[in-house]
């Protein structure tokens, strides 16, 4: 990204430094235990690949897709990877904002200050998230020296300290829990490697969302200020200081809401499909899967604290929890009606993806895709 007056809209290095400084330390483990955890996660990731492919039947025999790296990282590694991903994805939008700022008096000075402020804010956000993410398939990740990615973008991250922390918190069998997590994340990896157009489709939708952003920095900052006020309690009395809108909802335009509806449907499908596969494969290979599922669902629902719940709501993470639930219900209903191969028609093209309304009414998707195709 080009800079104006030597300053970028976001000081990415400061974001990394802030996040790594503020992130909570991981659970205490010995050096030998850490090595054993990393080795076991790598073995489980490899085993999960075979289990997920056999269950989903998304990859025909003899059609081996492009391989993508599986990386076991610590919290700092997750932060560096996500800053790189944000930088790649937001580049077009920030470039437009920089062009707009170039014509304003004192734009370079404001940019230098604003870039550092934004870098600190992004770092604070990532420090919060870095201790909560168990795994992540990075769809748009650029390759780095210590963070390789496939040629087309993409890598699977497993955050070892967070997995250990949660398995201890839930008091579940470590071997079973680590495999259970890998099954979920491997499903995401399979989704993108088995469906070549999916990455470009999602990228197109996200870029359209960003292109519809009001690039006036003052307007964006005002909307972000509204979000901050909502979070710290600057709301009418009686609302308990909790925001009714997420950060994403506050900063979006009407055009973006339409795009976001389509993105929500796709993300509900991907997350729900991963949960469905994890539950489908789990009983065969994870002896204590029922106990793990019940305890993990309870943990998802309650959050860690009042602050955690408020942050989840502000950042839209409660919407992500609904995506897991609604998407899994959609996948289960469709598979019950038309079988796994019938469900897999969903990966034919962007036109066969479910709409947000169809996520809530799976029979409508079956009627649109199957009856139309079979008539």
Tab-separated table of C-alpha atoms in Angstrom:
chain	number	residue	atom	x	y	z
A	1	UNK	CA	0.000	0.000	0.000
A	2	UNK	CA	1.351	3.424	-0.885
A	3	UNK	CA	1.648	5.984	1.864
A	4	UNK	CA	1.116	9.726	1.940
A	5	UNK	CA	3.784	11.782	3.630
A	6	UNK	CA	5.338	8.530	4.843
A	7	UNK	CA	2.187	7.560	6.781
A	8	UNK	CA	-0.288	4.777	6.152
A	9	UNK	CA	-3.893	4.763	7.267
A	10	UNK	CA	-3.012	1.957	9.687
A	11	UNK	CA	0.355	1.480	11.366
A	12	UNK	CA	0.444	-2.295	10.914
A	13	UNK	CA	3.710	-2.801	12.791
A	14	UNK	CA	2.279	-0.931	15.766
A	15	UNK	CA	-0.846	-3.103	15.599
A	16	UNK	CA	1.296	-6.242	15.892
A	17	UNK	CA	3.419	-4.748	18.679
A	18	UNK	CA	0.365	-3.591	20.641
A	19	UNK	CA	-1.471	-6.896	20.316
A	20	UNK	CA	1.522	-9.033	21.290
A	21	UNK	CA	2.221	-6.788	24.280
A	22	UNK	CA	-1.371	-6.848	25.573
A	23	UNK	CA	-2.384	-10.425	24.814
A	24	UNK	CA	-2.791	-12.644	27.848
A	25	UNK	CA	-0.101	-15.262	28.442
A	26	UNK	CA	-1.069	-18.785	27.534
A	27	UNK	CA	-1.417	-21.685	29.985
A	28	UNK	CA	1.705	-22.891	31.723
A	29	UNK	CA	3.246	-25.876	29.948
A	30	UNK	CA	6.701	-27.350	29.982
A	31	UNK	CA	8.877	-27.306	26.880
A	32	UNK	CA	8.382	-31.038	26.413
A	33	UNK	CA	4.613	-30.746	26.826
A	34	UNK	CA	4.490	-27.919	24.286
A	35	UNK	CA	6.379	-30.038	21.750
A	36	UNK	CA	4.003	-32.946	22.370
A	37	UNK	CA	0.924	-30.739	21.866
A	38	UNK	CA	2.271	-29.385	18.575
A	39	UNK	CA	3.139	-32.864	17.315
A	40	UNK	CA	-0.268	-34.259	18.264
A	41	UNK	CA	-2.154	-31.395	16.600
A	42	UNK	CA	-0.208	-32.002	13.386
A	43	UNK	CA	-1.079	-35.706	13.500
A	44	UNK	CA	-4.736	-34.948	14.174
A	45	UNK	CA	-4.852	-32.426	11.331
A	46	UNK	CA	-3.570	-35.081	8.927
A	47	UNK	CA	-5.985	-37.713	10.223
A	48	UNK	CA	-8.887	-35.258	10.069
A	49	UNK	CA	-8.276	-34.699	6.375
A	50	UNK	CA	-9.098	-38.333	5.614
A	51	UNK	CA	-12.114	-38.429	7.961
A	52	UNK	CA	-13.650	-35.206	6.613
A	53	UNK	CA	-13.177	-36.119	2.950
A	54	UNK	CA	-14.742	-39.546	3.452
A	55	UNK	CA	-17.753	-38.104	5.303
A	56	UNK	CA	-18.459	-35.085	3.078
A	57	UNK	CA	-17.683	-36.736	-0.284
A	58	UNK	CA	-16.773	-33.259	-1.577
A	59	UNK	CA	-13.569	-34.413	-3.297
A	60	UNK	CA	-14.059	-37.120	-5.956
A	61	UNK	CA	-11.537	-39.934	-5.953
A	62	UNK	CA	-8.573	-39.107	-8.168
A	63	UNK	CA	-9.180	-35.333	-7.983
A	64	UNK	CA	-6.601	-34.285	-5.426
A	65	UNK	CA	-6.966	-30.525	-4.725
A	66	UNK	CA	-4.157	-28.054	-4.159
A	67	UNK	CA	-2.552	-28.594	-0.775
A	68	UNK	CA	-2.543	-25.815	1.800
A	69	UNK	CA	-0.220	-25.509	4.796
A	70	UNK	CA	-1.310	-26.486	8.311
A	71	UNK	CA	0.461	-24.311	10.891
A	72	UNK	CA	0.427	-24.796	14.664
A	73	UNK	CA	0.966	-21.323	16.130
A	74	UNK	CA	0.994	-19.486	19.432
A	75	UNK	CA	-1.064	-16.366	20.128
A	76	UNK	CA	1.603	-14.038	18.741
A	77	UNK	CA	1.740	-16.096	15.546
A	78	UNK	CA	-2.036	-15.852	15.162
A	79	UNK	CA	-1.782	-12.077	15.586
A	80	UNK	CA	0.915	-11.702	12.920
A	81	UNK	CA	-1.030	-13.859	10.489
A	82	UNK	CA	-4.245	-11.906	10.956
A	83	UNK	CA	-2.574	-8.510	10.656
A	84	UNK	CA	-1.136	-9.691	7.337
A	85	UNK	CA	-4.589	-10.865	6.266
A	86	UNK	CA	-6.254	-7.590	7.280
A	87	UNK	CA	-3.619	-5.624	5.415
A	88	UNK	CA	-4.214	-7.628	2.252
A	89	UNK	CA	-8.010	-7.503	2.417
A	90	UNK	CA	-8.368	-3.851	3.421
A	91	UNK	CA	-5.783	-2.518	0.993
A	92	UNK	CA	-8.291	-1.283	-1.661
A	93	UNK	CA	-10.459	0.536	0.883
A	94	UNK	CA	-7.543	2.151	2.711
A	95	UNK	CA	-6.044	3.191	-0.618
A	96	UNK	CA	-9.277	5.040	-1.464
A	97	UNK	CA	-9.299	6.712	1.933
A	98	UNK	CA	-5.693	7.805	1.490
A	99	UNK	CA	-6.493	9.363	-1.884
A	100	UNK	CA	-9.347	11.278	-0.298
A	101	UNK	CA	-7.117	12.436	2.545
A	102	UNK	CA	-4.343	13.581	0.202
A	103	UNK	CA	-6.409	16.556	-0.877
A	104	UNK	CA	-7.129	17.796	2.647
A	105	UNK	CA	-4.983	20.400	4.430
A	106	UNK	CA	-2.569	18.753	6.836
A	107	UNK	CA	-3.494	15.335	5.502
A	108	UNK	CA	-0.004	13.900	5.951
A	109	UNK	CA	0.202	14.990	9.606
A	110	UNK	CA	-3.283	13.700	10.344
A	111	UNK	CA	-2.372	10.470	8.593
A	112	UNK	CA	0.706	9.915	10.730
A	113	UNK	CA	-1.272	10.414	13.943
A	114	UNK	CA	-4.360	8.571	12.715
A	115	UNK	CA	-2.352	5.604	11.492
A	116	UNK	CA	-0.799	5.126	14.914
A	117	UNK	CA	-4.130	5.516	16.707
A	118	UNK	CA	-5.747	2.996	14.393
A	119	UNK	CA	-2.801	0.648	14.792
A	120	UNK	CA	-3.174	0.722	18.575
A	121	UNK	CA	-6.942	0.173	18.341
A	122	UNK	CA	-6.538	-2.759	15.955
A	123	UNK	CA	-3.865	-4.205	18.239
A	124	UNK	CA	-6.207	-3.978	21.239
A	125	UNK	CA	-8.935	-5.775	19.301
A	126	UNK	CA	-6.580	-8.552	18.184
A	127	UNK	CA	-5.206	-8.986	21.698
A	128	UNK	CA	-8.766	-9.741	22.858
A	129	UNK	CA	-9.450	-12.203	20.054
A	130	UNK	CA	-6.040	-13.909	20.102
A	131	UNK	CA	-6.778	-15.753	23.343
A	132	UNK	CA	-10.152	-17.040	22.104
A	133	UNK	CA	-9.610	-18.499	18.638
A	134	UNK	CA	-8.932	-22.252	18.578
A	135	UNK	CA	-8.339	-22.555	14.855
A	136	UNK	CA	-8.866	-20.633	11.650
A	137	UNK	CA	-8.697	-21.252	7.938
A	138	UNK	CA	-7.211	-18.089	6.463
A	139	UNK	CA	-8.728	-17.735	3.027
A	140	UNK	CA	-6.952	-14.609	1.800
A	141	UNK	CA	-3.643	-14.961	3.600
A	142	UNK	CA	-0.508	-13.744	1.815
A	143	UNK	CA	2.577	-15.885	2.238
A	144	UNK	CA	5.210	-14.671	4.678
A	145	UNK	CA	8.686	-15.778	5.677
A	146	UNK	CA	7.462	-17.668	8.761
A	147	UNK	CA	3.814	-18.022	7.675
A	148	UNK	CA	3.629	-19.909	4.382
A	149	UNK	CA	0.431	-20.066	2.341
A	150	UNK	CA	-0.692	-21.878	-0.793
A	151	UNK	CA	-0.157	-20.268	-4.184
A	152	UNK	CA	-3.820	-19.302	-4.354
A	153	UNK	CA	-3.850	-18.071	-0.767
A	154	UNK	CA	-4.936	-20.032	2.247
A	155	UNK	CA	-3.518	-21.779	5.282
A	156	UNK	CA	-4.930	-23.530	8.321
A	157	UNK	CA	-3.936	-22.174	11.732
A	158	UNK	CA	-4.282	-24.179	14.949
A	159	UNK	CA	-3.682	-22.005	18.042
A	160	UNK	CA	-2.056	-24.459	20.456
A	161	UNK	CA	-2.187	-22.452	23.741
A	162	UNK	CA	-5.885	-21.710	23.290
A	163	UNK	CA	-6.717	-25.354	22.613
A	164	UNK	CA	-4.831	-26.389	25.767
A	165	UNK	CA	-6.525	-23.630	27.781
A	166	UNK	CA	-10.043	-24.674	26.751
A	167	UNK	CA	-9.476	-28.415	27.200
A	168	UNK	CA	-8.283	-27.698	30.739
A	169	UNK	CA	-11.151	-25.314	31.427
A	170	UNK	CA	-13.718	-27.871	30.252
A	171	UNK	CA	-11.901	-30.756	31.978
A	172	UNK	CA	-12.176	-32.985	28.907
A	173	UNK	CA	-9.807	-35.589	27.470
A	174	UNK	CA	-7.007	-33.653	25.704
A	175	UNK	CA	-6.508	-36.230	22.930
A	176	UNK	CA	-10.225	-36.242	22.091
A	177	UNK	CA	-10.641	-32.467	22.272
A	178	UNK	CA	-7.660	-31.768	20.007
A	179	UNK	CA	-8.961	-34.165	17.360
A	180	UNK	CA	-12.461	-32.693	17.674
A	181	UNK	CA	-11.132	-29.179	17.013
A	182	UNK	CA	-9.099	-30.399	14.038
A	183	UNK	CA	-12.191	-32.009	12.484
A	184	UNK	CA	-13.984	-28.655	12.490
A	185	UNK	CA	-11.076	-26.688	11.071
A	186	UNK	CA	-10.241	-29.332	8.468
A	187	UNK	CA	-13.811	-29.055	7.191
A	188	UNK	CA	-13.174	-25.381	6.409
A	189	UNK	CA	-9.941	-26.317	4.668
A	190	UNK	CA	-11.805	-28.924	2.601
A	191	UNK	CA	-14.546	-26.454	1.700
A	192	UNK	CA	-12.099	-24.059	0.077
A	193	UNK	CA	-9.781	-26.606	-1.511
A	194	UNK	CA	-12.644	-28.689	-2.962
A	195	UNK	CA	-14.617	-25.687	-4.273
A	196	UNK	CA	-12.180	-23.583	-6.344
A	197	UNK	CA	-14.613	-20.734	-7.026
A	198	UNK	CA	-15.556	-20.221	-3.377
A	199	UNK	CA	-12.537	-18.099	-2.467
A	200	UNK	CA	-12.982	-15.723	-5.421
A	201	UNK	CA	-16.709	-15.458	-4.754
A	202	UNK	CA	-16.181	-14.509	-1.120
A	203	UNK	CA	-13.404	-12.094	-2.011
A	204	UNK	CA	-15.660	-10.442	-4.576
A	205	UNK	CA	-18.449	-10.004	-2.040
A	206	UNK	CA	-16.083	-8.602	0.571
A	207	UNK	CA	-14.504	-6.205	-1.913
A	208	UNK	CA	-17.980	-5.064	-2.973
A	209	UNK	CA	-18.802	-4.487	0.678
A	210	UNK	CA	-15.653	-2.427	1.144
A	211	UNK	CA	-16.187	-0.514	-2.108
A	212	UNK	CA	-19.599	0.593	-0.824
A	213	UNK	CA	-18.005	2.093	2.278
A	214	UNK	CA	-18.294	5.847	2.696
A	215	UNK	CA	-14.633	6.751	2.236
A	216	UNK	CA	-14.933	10.093	3.986
A	217	UNK	CA	-12.643	9.524	6.991
A	218	UNK	CA	-14.670	11.901	9.151
A	219	UNK	CA	-17.840	9.890	8.525
A	220	UNK	CA	-16.136	6.585	9.234
A	221	UNK	CA	-14.570	7.960	12.421
A	222	UNK	CA	-17.942	9.300	13.564
A	223	UNK	CA	-19.542	5.896	13.127
A	224	UNK	CA	-16.680	4.269	14.982
A	225	UNK	CA	-17.101	6.861	17.742
A	226	UNK	CA	-20.771	5.898	18.008
A	227	UNK	CA	-19.712	2.289	18.388
A	228	UNK	CA	-17.208	3.193	21.099
A	229	UNK	CA	-19.801	5.249	22.988
A	230	UNK	CA	-22.229	2.353	22.814
A	231	UNK	CA	-19.616	0.031	24.233
A	232	UNK	CA	-18.511	2.198	27.171
A	233	UNK	CA	-22.091	2.839	28.213
A	234	UNK	CA	-22.994	6.056	26.409
A	235	UNK	CA	-26.549	4.807	25.794
A	236	UNK	CA	-29.933	5.730	27.271
A	237	UNK	CA	-30.487	4.671	30.846
A	238	UNK	CA	-32.175	1.314	31.209
A	239	UNK	CA	-30.238	-0.411	28.414
A	240	UNK	CA	-27.586	-1.613	30.873
A	241	UNK	CA	-24.800	-0.111	28.790
A	242	UNK	CA	-24.894	-2.917	26.233
A	243	UNK	CA	-24.884	-2.003	22.533
A	244	UNK	CA	-27.865	-3.067	20.432
A	245	UNK	CA	-25.791	-2.976	17.246
A	246	UNK	CA	-22.477	-4.550	16.429
A	247	UNK	CA	-19.539	-2.545	15.136
A	248	UNK	CA	-20.166	-3.921	11.634
A	249	UNK	CA	-23.819	-2.854	11.750
A	250	UNK	CA	-22.968	0.656	12.893
A	251	UNK	CA	-20.468	1.447	10.142
A	252	UNK	CA	-22.355	-0.042	7.198
A	253	UNK	CA	-24.447	1.684	4.526
A	254	UNK	CA	-27.800	0.409	3.151
A	255	UNK	CA	-26.006	-1.090	0.130
A	256	UNK	CA	-23.633	-2.878	2.468
A	257	UNK	CA	-26.518	-4.375	4.430
A	258	UNK	CA	-27.673	-6.154	1.281
A	259	UNK	CA	-24.185	-7.535	0.647
A	260	UNK	CA	-23.840	-8.466	4.295
A	261	UNK	CA	-27.040	-10.486	4.055
A	262	UNK	CA	-25.470	-12.622	1.324
A	263	UNK	CA	-22.211	-12.942	3.253
A	264	UNK	CA	-24.105	-13.942	6.385
A	265	UNK	CA	-25.825	-16.739	4.477
A	266	UNK	CA	-22.520	-18.062	3.125
A	267	UNK	CA	-20.797	-17.881	6.505
A	268	UNK	CA	-23.754	-19.604	8.177
A	269	UNK	CA	-23.449	-22.386	5.601
A	270	UNK	CA	-19.688	-22.783	6.094
A	271	UNK	CA	-19.805	-22.702	9.894
A	272	UNK	CA	-22.903	-24.884	10.129
A	273	UNK	CA	-21.433	-27.398	7.692
A	274	UNK	CA	-18.260	-27.606	9.798
A	275	UNK	CA	-20.286	-28.230	12.950
A	276	UNK	CA	-22.414	-30.847	11.178
A	277	UNK	CA	-19.351	-32.684	9.862
A	278	UNK	CA	-17.646	-32.501	13.250
A	279	UNK	CA	-20.705	-34.072	14.891
A	280	UNK	CA	-21.067	-36.631	12.112
A	281	UNK	CA	-17.471	-37.837	12.214
A	282	UNK	CA	-16.969	-37.322	15.941
A	283	UNK	CA	-18.774	-40.414	17.307
A	284	UNK	CA	-16.658	-42.646	15.067
A	285	UNK	CA	-13.253	-41.312	16.129
A	286	UNK	CA	-13.728	-39.212	19.310
A	287	UNK	CA	-14.894	-41.420	22.209
A	288	UNK	CA	-15.960	-38.539	24.484
A	289	UNK	CA	-17.507	-36.379	21.763
A	290	UNK	CA	-20.884	-36.051	23.491
A	291	UNK	CA	-19.324	-34.704	26.686
A	292	UNK	CA	-17.086	-32.328	24.719
A	293	UNK	CA	-19.968	-31.027	22.605
A	294	UNK	CA	-22.220	-30.377	25.584
A	295	UNK	CA	-19.550	-28.573	27.597
A	296	UNK	CA	-18.348	-26.562	24.611
A	297	UNK	CA	-21.873	-25.447	23.718
A	298	UNK	CA	-22.410	-24.271	27.270
A	299	UNK	CA	-19.149	-22.342	27.105
A	300	UNK	CA	-20.123	-20.734	23.784
A	301	UNK	CA	-23.479	-19.651	25.158
A	302	UNK	CA	-22.450	-18.119	28.450
A	303	UNK	CA	-19.206	-16.274	27.583
A	304	UNK	CA	-16.508	-15.743	30.162
A	305	UNK	CA	-17.787	-12.564	31.856
A	306	UNK	CA	-20.042	-9.552	31.469
A	307	UNK	CA	-17.202	-7.698	29.721
A	308	UNK	CA	-16.702	-10.660	27.391
A	309	UNK	CA	-20.415	-10.689	26.522
A	310	UNK	CA	-20.413	-6.935	25.847
A	311	UNK	CA	-17.355	-7.202	23.602
A	312	UNK	CA	-18.832	-10.163	21.742
A	313	UNK	CA	-21.991	-8.195	21.103
A	314	UNK	CA	-20.160	-5.060	19.974
A	315	UNK	CA	-17.872	-6.982	17.629
A	316	UNK	CA	-20.720	-9.039	16.214
A	317	UNK	CA	-19.380	-12.295	17.667
A	318	UNK	CA	-22.837	-13.187	18.995
A	319	UNK	CA	-23.962	-13.162	15.362
A	320	UNK	CA	-21.242	-15.723	14.649
A	321	UNK	CA	-22.685	-17.970	17.347
A	322	UNK	CA	-26.065	-17.762	15.601
A	323	UNK	CA	-24.341	-18.700	12.348
A	324	UNK	CA	-23.111	-21.948	13.894
A	325	UNK	CA	-26.591	-22.810	15.169
A	326	UNK	CA	-28.646	-21.709	12.164
A	327	UNK	CA	-26.200	-23.087	9.624
A	328	UNK	CA	-25.955	-26.490	11.300
A	329	UNK	CA	-29.747	-26.732	11.409
A	330	UNK	CA	-29.924	-25.880	7.696
A	331	UNK	CA	-27.314	-28.485	6.708
A	332	UNK	CA	-28.922	-31.182	8.832
A	333	UNK	CA	-32.379	-30.517	7.374
A	334	UNK	CA	-31.134	-30.567	3.769
A	335	UNK	CA	-29.123	-33.774	4.232
A	336	UNK	CA	-32.179	-35.434	5.808
A	337	UNK	CA	-34.266	-34.483	2.764
A	338	UNK	CA	-31.894	-35.144	-0.144
A	339	UNK	CA	-28.851	-36.970	1.294
A	340	UNK	CA	-25.207	-35.905	1.344
A	341	UNK	CA	-24.777	-35.999	-2.441
A	342	UNK	CA	-27.942	-33.950	-2.823
A	343	UNK	CA	-26.649	-31.444	-0.293
A	344	UNK	CA	-23.350	-31.198	-2.188
A	345	UNK	CA	-25.161	-29.548	-5.085
A	346	UNK	CA	-24.773	-26.469	-2.931
A	347	UNK	CA	-21.141	-26.244	-4.086
A	348	UNK	CA	-22.039	-26.152	-7.815
A	349	UNK	CA	-21.853	-22.369	-8.259
A	350	UNK	CA	-22.624	-19.109	-6.447
A	351	UNK	CA	-26.189	-19.446	-7.729
A	352	UNK	CA	-26.724	-22.631	-5.707
A	353	UNK	CA	-25.584	-21.114	-2.414
A	354	UNK	CA	-28.458	-20.544	0.024
A	355	UNK	CA	-29.894	-17.102	0.623
A	356	UNK	CA	-30.258	-15.756	4.137
A	357	UNK	CA	-33.989	-16.568	3.978
A	358	UNK	CA	-33.256	-20.119	2.823
A	359	UNK	CA	-30.919	-20.690	5.767
A	360	UNK	CA	-34.012	-20.233	7.933
A	361	UNK	CA	-36.203	-22.311	5.567
A	362	UNK	CA	-34.120	-25.214	4.195
A	363	UNK	CA	-37.078	-26.628	2.252
A	364	UNK	CA	-37.075	-23.481	0.113
A	365	UNK	CA	-33.484	-24.151	-0.946
A	366	UNK	CA	-34.345	-27.765	-1.776
A	367	UNK	CA	-37.316	-26.607	-3.848
A	368	UNK	CA	-35.264	-23.992	-5.715
A	369	UNK	CA	-32.167	-26.072	-6.453
A	370	UNK	CA	-33.429	-29.648	-6.663
A	371	UNK	CA	-36.899	-29.386	-8.128
A	372	UNK	CA	-35.807	-26.811	-10.679
A	373	UNK	CA	-32.765	-28.910	-11.670
A	374	UNK	CA	-34.759	-32.160	-11.788
A	375	UNK	CA	-37.760	-30.797	-13.684
